[in-house]
Coordinates of N, CA and C in Angstrom, one line a residue:
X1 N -3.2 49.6 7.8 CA -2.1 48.6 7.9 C -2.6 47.3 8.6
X2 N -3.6 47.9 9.7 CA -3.9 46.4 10.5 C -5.2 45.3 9.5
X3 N -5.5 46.5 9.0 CA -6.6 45.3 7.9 C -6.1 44.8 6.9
X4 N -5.0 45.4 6.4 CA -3.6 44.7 5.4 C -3.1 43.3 5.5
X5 N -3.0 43.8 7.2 CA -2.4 42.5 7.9 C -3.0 41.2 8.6
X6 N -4.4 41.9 8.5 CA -5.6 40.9 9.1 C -5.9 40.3 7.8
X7 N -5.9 40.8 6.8 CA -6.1 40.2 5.2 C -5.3 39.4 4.7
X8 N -4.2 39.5 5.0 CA -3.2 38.4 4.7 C -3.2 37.3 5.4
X9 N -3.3 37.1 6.9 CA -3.7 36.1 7.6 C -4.7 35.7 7.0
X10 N -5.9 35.6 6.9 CA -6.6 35.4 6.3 C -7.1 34.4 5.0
X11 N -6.0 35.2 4.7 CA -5.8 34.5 3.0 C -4.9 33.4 3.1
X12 N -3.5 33.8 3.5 CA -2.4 32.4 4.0 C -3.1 31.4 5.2
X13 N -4.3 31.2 5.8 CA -4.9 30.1 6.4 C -5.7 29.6 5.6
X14 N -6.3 30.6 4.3 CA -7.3 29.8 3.7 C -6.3 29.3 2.2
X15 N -5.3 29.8 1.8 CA -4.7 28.7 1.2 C -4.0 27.6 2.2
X16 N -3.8 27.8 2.9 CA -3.1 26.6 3.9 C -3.9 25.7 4.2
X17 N -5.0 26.1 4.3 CA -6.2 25.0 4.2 C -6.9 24.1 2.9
X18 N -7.0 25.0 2.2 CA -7.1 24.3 0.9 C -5.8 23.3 -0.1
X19 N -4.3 23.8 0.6 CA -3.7 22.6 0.4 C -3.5 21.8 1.0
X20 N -4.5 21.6 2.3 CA -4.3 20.6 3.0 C -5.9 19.1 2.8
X21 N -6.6 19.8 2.4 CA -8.0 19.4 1.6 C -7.8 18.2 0.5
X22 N -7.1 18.6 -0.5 CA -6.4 17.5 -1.6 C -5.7 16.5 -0.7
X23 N -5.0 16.3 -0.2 CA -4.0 15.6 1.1 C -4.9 14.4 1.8
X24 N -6.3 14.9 2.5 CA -6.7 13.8 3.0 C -7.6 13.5 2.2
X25 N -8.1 13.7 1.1 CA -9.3 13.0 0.0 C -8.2 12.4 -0.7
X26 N -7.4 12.4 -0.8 CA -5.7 11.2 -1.4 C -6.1 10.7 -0.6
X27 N -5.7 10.4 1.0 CA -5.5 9.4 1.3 C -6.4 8.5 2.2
X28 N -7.3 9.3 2.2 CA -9.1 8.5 2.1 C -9.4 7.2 0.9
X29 N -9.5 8.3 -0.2 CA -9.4 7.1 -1.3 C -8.6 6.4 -1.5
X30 N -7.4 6.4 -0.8 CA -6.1 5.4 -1.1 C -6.8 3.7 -0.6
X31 N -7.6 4.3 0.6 CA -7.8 3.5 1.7 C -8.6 2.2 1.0
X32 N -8.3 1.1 0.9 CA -8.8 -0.4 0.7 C -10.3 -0.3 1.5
X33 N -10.9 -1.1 0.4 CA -12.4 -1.4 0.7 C -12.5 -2.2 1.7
X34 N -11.8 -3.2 1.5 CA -11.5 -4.5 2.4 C -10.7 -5.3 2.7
X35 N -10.2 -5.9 3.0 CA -8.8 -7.0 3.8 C -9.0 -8.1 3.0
X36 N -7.7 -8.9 2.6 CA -7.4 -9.9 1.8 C -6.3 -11.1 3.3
X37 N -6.8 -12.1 3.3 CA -6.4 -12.6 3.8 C -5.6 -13.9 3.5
X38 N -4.6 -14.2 3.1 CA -4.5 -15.5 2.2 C -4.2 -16.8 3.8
X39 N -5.4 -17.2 3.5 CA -5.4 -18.4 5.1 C -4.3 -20.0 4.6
X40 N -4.5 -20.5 3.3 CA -3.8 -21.2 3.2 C -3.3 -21.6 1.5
X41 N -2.1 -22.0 1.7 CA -1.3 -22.5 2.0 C -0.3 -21.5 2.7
X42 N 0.6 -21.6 3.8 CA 1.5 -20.7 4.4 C 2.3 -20.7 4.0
X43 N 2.9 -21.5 2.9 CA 4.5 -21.8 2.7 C 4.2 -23.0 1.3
X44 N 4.9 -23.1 0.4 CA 4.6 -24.0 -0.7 C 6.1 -24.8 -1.0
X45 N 6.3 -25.8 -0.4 CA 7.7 -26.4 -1.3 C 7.4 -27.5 -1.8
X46 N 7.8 -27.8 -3.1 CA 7.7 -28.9 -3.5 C 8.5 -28.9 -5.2
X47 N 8.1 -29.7 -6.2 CA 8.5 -29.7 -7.5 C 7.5 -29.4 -8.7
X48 N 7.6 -28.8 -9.5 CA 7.3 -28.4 -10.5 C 5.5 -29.6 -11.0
X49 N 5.3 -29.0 -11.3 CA 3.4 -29.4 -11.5 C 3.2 -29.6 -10.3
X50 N 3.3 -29.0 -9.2 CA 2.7 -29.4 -8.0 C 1.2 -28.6 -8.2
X51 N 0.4 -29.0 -7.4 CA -1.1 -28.7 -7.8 C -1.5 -28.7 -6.0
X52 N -2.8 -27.5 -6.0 CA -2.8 -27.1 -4.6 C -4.1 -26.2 -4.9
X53 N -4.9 -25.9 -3.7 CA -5.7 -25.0 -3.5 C -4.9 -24.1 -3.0
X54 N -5.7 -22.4 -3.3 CA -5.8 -21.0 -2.6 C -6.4 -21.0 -2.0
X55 N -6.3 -20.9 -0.6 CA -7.2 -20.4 -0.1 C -7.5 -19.0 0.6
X56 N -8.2 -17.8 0.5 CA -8.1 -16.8 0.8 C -9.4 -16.1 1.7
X57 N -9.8 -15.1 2.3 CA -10.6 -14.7 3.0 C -10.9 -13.2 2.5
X58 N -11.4 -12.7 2.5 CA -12.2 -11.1 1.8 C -12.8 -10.7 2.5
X59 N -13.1 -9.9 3.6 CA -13.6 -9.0 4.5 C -14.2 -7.6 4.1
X60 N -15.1 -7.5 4.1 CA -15.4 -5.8 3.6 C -15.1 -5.0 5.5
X61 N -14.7 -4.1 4.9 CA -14.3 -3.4 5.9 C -14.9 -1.8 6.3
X62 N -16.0 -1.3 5.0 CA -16.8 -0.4 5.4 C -17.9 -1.1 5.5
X63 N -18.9 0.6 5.4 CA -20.5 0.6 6.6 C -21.2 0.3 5.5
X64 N -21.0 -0.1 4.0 CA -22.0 -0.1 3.1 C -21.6 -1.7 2.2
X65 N -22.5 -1.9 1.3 CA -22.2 -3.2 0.8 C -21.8 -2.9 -0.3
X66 N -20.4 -4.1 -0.8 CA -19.7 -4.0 -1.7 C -20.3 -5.0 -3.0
X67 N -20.4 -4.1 -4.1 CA -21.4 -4.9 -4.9 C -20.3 -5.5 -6.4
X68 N -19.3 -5.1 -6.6 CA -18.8 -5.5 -7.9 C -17.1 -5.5 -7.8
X69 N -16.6 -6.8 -6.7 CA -15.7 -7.2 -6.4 C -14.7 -8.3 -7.3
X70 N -13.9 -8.0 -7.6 CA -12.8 -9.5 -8.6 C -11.7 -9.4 -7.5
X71 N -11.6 -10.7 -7.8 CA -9.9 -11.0 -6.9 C -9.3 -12.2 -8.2
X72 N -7.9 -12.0 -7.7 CA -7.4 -12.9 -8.5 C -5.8 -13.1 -8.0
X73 N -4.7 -14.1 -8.5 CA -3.6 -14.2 -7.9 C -2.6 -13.7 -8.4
X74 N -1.8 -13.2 -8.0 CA -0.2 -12.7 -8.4 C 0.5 -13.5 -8.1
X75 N 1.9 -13.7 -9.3 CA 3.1 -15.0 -9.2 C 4.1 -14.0 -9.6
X76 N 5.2 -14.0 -8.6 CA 6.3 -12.8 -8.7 C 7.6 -14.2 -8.8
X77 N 8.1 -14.3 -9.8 CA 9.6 -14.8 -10.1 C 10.6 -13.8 -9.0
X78 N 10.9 -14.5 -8.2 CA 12.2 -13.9 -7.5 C 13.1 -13.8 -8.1
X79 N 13.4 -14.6 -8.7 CA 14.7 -15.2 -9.4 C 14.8 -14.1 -10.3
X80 N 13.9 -14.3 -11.2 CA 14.2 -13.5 -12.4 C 13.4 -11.9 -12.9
X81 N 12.8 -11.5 -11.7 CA 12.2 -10.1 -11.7 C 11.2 -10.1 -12.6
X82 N 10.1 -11.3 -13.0 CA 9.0 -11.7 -13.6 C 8.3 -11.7 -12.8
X83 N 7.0 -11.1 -13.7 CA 5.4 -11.2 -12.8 C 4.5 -12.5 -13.8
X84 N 4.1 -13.2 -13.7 CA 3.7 -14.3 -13.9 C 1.9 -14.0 -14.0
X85 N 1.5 -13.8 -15.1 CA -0.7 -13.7 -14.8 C -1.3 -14.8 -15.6
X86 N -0.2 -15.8 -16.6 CA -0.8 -17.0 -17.1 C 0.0 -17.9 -17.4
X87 N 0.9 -18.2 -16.4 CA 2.0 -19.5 -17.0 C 2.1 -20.3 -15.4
X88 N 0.9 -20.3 -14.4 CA 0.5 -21.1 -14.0 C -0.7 -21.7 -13.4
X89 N -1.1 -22.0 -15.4 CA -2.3 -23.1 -15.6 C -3.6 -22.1 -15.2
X90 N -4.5 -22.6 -15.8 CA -5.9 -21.8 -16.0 C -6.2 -21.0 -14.4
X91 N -5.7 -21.5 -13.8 CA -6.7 -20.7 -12.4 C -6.0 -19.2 -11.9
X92 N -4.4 -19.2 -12.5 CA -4.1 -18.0 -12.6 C -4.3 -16.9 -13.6
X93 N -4.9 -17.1 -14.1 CA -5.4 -16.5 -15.7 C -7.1 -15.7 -15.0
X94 N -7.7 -16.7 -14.2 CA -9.1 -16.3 -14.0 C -9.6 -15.3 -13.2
X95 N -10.1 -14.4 -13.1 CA -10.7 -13.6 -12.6 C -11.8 -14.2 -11.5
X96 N -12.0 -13.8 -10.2 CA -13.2 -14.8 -9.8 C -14.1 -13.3 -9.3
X97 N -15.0 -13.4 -9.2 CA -16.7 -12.3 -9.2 C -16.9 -12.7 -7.9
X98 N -16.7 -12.3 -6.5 CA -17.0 -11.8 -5.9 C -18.6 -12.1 -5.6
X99 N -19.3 -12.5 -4.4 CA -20.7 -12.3 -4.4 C -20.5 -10.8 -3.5
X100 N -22.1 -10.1 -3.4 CA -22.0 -8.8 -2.6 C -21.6 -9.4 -1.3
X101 N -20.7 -8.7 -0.7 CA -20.5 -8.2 0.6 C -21.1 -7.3 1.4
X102 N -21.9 -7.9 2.3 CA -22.3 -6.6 3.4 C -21.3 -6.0 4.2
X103 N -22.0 -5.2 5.1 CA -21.0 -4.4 5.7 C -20.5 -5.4 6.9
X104 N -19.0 -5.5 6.8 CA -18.6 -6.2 7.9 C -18.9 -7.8 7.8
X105 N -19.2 -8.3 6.7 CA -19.4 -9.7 6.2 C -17.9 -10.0 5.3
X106 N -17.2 -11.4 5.5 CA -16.7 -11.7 4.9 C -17.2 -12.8 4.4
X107 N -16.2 -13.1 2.5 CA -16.4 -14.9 1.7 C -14.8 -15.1 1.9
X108 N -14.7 -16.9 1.6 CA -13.9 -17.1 1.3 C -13.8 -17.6 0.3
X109 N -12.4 -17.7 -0.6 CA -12.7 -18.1 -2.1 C -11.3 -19.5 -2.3
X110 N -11.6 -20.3 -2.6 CA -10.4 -21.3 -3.0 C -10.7 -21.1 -4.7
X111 N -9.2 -21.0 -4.8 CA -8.6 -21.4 -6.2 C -7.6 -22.3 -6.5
X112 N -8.2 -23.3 -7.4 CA -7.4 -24.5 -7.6 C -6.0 -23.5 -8.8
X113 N -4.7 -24.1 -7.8 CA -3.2 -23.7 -8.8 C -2.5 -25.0 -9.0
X114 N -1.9 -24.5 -9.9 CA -0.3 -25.6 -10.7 C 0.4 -24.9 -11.0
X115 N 1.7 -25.0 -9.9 CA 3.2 -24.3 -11.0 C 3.7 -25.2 -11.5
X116 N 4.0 -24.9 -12.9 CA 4.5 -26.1 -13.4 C 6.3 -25.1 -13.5
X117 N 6.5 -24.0 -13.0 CA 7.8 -24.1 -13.3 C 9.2 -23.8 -12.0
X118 N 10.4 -24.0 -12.0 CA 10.8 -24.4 -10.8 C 11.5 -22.7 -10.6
X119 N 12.0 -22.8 -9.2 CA 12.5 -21.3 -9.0 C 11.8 -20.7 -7.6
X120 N 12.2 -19.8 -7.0 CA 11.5 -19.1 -6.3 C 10.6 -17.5 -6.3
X121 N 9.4 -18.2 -5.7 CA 8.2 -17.0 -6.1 C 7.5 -16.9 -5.0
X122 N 6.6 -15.6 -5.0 CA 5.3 -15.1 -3.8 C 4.0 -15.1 -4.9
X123 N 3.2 -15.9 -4.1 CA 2.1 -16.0 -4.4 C 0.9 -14.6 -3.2
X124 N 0.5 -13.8 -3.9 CA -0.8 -12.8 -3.3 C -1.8 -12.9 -3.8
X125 N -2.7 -12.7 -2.6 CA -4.2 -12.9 -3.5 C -4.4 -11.0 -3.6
X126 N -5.3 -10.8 -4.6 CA -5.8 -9.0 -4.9 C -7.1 -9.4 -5.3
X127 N -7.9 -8.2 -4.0 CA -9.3 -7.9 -4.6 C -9.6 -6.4 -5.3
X128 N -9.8 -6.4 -6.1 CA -10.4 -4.7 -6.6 C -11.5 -4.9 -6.8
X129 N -11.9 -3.5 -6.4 CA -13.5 -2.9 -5.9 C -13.4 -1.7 -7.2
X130 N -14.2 -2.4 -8.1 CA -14.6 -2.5 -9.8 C -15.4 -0.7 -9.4
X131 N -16.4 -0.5 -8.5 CA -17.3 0.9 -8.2 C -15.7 1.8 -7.8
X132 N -15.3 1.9 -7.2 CA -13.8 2.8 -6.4 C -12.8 2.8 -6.7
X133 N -12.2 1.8 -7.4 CA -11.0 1.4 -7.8 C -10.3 1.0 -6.7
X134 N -10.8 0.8 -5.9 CA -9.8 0.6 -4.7 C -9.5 -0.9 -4.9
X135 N -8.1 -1.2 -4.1 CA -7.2 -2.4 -4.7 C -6.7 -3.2 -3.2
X136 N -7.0 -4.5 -2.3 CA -6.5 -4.5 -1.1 C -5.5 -6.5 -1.9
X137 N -4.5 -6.1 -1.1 CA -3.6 -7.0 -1.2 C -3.0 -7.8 -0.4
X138 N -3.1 -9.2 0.1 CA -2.5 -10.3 0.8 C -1.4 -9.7 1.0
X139 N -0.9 -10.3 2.4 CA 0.7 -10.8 2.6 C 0.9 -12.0 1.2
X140 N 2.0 -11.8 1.4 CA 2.6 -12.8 0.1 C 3.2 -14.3 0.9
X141 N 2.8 -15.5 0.1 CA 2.8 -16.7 0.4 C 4.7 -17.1 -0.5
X142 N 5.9 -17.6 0.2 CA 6.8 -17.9 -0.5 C 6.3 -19.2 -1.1
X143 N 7.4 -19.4 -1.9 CA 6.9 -20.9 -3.0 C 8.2 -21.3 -3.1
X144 N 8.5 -22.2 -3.1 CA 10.1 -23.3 -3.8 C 9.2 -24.2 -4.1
X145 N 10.2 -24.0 -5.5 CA 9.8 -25.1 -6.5 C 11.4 -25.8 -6.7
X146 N 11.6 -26.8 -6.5 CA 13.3 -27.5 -6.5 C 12.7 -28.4 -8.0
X147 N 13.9 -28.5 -8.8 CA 14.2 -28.7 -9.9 C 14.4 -30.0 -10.0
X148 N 13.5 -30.7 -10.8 CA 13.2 -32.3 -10.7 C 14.9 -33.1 -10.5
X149 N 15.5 -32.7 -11.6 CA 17.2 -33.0 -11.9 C 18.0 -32.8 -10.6
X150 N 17.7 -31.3 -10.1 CA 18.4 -30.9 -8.7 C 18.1 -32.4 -7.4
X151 N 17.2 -32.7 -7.4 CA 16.7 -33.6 -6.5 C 17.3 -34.9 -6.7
X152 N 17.6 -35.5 -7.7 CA 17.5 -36.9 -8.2 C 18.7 -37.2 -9.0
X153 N 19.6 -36.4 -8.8 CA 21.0 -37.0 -9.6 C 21.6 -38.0 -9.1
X154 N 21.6 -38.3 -7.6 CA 22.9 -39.5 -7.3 C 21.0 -41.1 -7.8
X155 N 19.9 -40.5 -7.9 CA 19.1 -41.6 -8.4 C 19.4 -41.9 -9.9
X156 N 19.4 -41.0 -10.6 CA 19.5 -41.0 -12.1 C 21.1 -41.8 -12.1
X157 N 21.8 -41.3 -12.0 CA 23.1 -42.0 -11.6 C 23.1 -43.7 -11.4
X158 N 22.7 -44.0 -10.7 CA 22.6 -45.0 -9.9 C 21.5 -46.0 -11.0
X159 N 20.5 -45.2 -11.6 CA 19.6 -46.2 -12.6 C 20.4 -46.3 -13.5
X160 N 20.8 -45.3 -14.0 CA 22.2 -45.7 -15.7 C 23.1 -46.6 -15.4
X161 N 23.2 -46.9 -14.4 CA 24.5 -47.9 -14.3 C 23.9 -49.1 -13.9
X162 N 23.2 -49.1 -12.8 CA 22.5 -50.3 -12.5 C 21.1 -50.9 -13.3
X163 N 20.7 -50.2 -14.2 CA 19.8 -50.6 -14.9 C 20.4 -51.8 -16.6
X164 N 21.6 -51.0 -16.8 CA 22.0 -52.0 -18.4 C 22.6 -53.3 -17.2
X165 N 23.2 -53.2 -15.7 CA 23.7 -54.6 -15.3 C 22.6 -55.6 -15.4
X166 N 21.6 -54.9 -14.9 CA 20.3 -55.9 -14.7 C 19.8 -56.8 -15.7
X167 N 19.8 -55.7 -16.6 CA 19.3 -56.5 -18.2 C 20.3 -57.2 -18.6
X168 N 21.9 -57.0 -18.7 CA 22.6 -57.8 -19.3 C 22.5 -59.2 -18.5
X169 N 22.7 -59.2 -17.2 CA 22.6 -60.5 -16.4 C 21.0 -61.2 -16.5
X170 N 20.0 -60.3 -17.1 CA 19.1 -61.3 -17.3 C 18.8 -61.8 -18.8
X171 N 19.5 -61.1 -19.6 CA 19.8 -61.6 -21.0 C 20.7 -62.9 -20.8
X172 N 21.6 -63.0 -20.0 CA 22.8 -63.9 -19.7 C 22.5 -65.3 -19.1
X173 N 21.4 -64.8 -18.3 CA 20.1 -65.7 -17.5 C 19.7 -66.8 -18.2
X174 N 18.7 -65.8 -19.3 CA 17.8 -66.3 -20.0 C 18.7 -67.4 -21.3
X175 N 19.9 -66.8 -21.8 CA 20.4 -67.6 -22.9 C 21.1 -68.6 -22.1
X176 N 21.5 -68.6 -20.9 CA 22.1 -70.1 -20.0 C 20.9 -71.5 -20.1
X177 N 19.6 -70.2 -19.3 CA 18.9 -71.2 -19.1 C 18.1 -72.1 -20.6
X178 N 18.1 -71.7 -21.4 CA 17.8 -72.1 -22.7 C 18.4 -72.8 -23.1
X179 N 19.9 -73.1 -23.1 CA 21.0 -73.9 -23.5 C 20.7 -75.5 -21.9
X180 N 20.5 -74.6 -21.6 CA 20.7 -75.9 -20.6 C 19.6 -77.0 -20.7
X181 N 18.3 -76.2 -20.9 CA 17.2 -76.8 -21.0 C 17.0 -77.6 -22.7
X182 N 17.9 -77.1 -23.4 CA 17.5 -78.5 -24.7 C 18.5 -79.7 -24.2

């Protein structure tokens, strides 16, 4: 009975151990190669085609060198629960290659952007490590884009009305001064 019972311990530590085996090789390999840093811009407000560098930082974070690295940007529509990979302008569309990283060596990468559309969004930079799959992700940068019209109505206003006075008084000008001068 006591070797029954010494066999069953046995066996329930060595399954309890082997379901604990899968557990940290998950979350080993979960683990990011290296750190994404987005240094600039902190904050983006402006109007629609605004144009701007990325600027971001890449750190490898293990003992070995990282040889076949891409990053590229994410555009998240707040507004409308859109993810955005080519509707602003070529530099979001691009993939950029990475040179090798040593161990504990960081690059930094600028990419020239244009949003051309208005609304609010987060801009991230993403590196994946092409050998591991592993995927490390920026904090996210907010964006306001204000709506050319939103901005400029009491202007637009103000030109429609004051723009035909101008011309009529210089049409009015011009046919006075004509008559006067023959």
């Amino acid at each position: 009975m006591k070797r029954c019972k010494k066999g069953l311990l046995v066996l329930a530590v060595l399954v309890f151990s082997l379901m604990l085996l899968p557990t940290v090789e998950a979350s080993a390999a979960s683990a990011p190669d290296c750190e994404v840093t987005l240094d600039s811009p902190s904050a983006i407000e402006g109007m629609p085609l605004y144009e701007t560098d990325v600027v971001f930082t890449v750190t490898n974070k293990t003992d070995a060198n990282l040889d076949h690295l891409v990053a590229y940007l994410s555009f998240v529509d707040i507004e409308n629960d859109r993810i955005y990979d080519d509707e602003f302008g070529s530099a979001g569309e691009t993939l950029v290659h990475l040179p090798s990283l040593a161990a504990g060596e960081n690059t930094t990468i600028t990419v020239p952007l244009q949003i051309a559309f208005a609304g609010q969004f987060r801009i991230a930079a993403s590196v994946v490590n092409l050998d591991s799959g592993s995927v490390a992700v920026s904090d996210a940068v907010s964006v306001t884009m204000t709506r050319i019209t939103a901005m400029h109505n009491s202007l637009v206003i103000a030109v429609a009305i004051v723009m035909p006075v101008i011309c009529i008084a210089v049409a009015i000008y011009l046919t006075h001064r004509k008559k006067m001068s023959r």
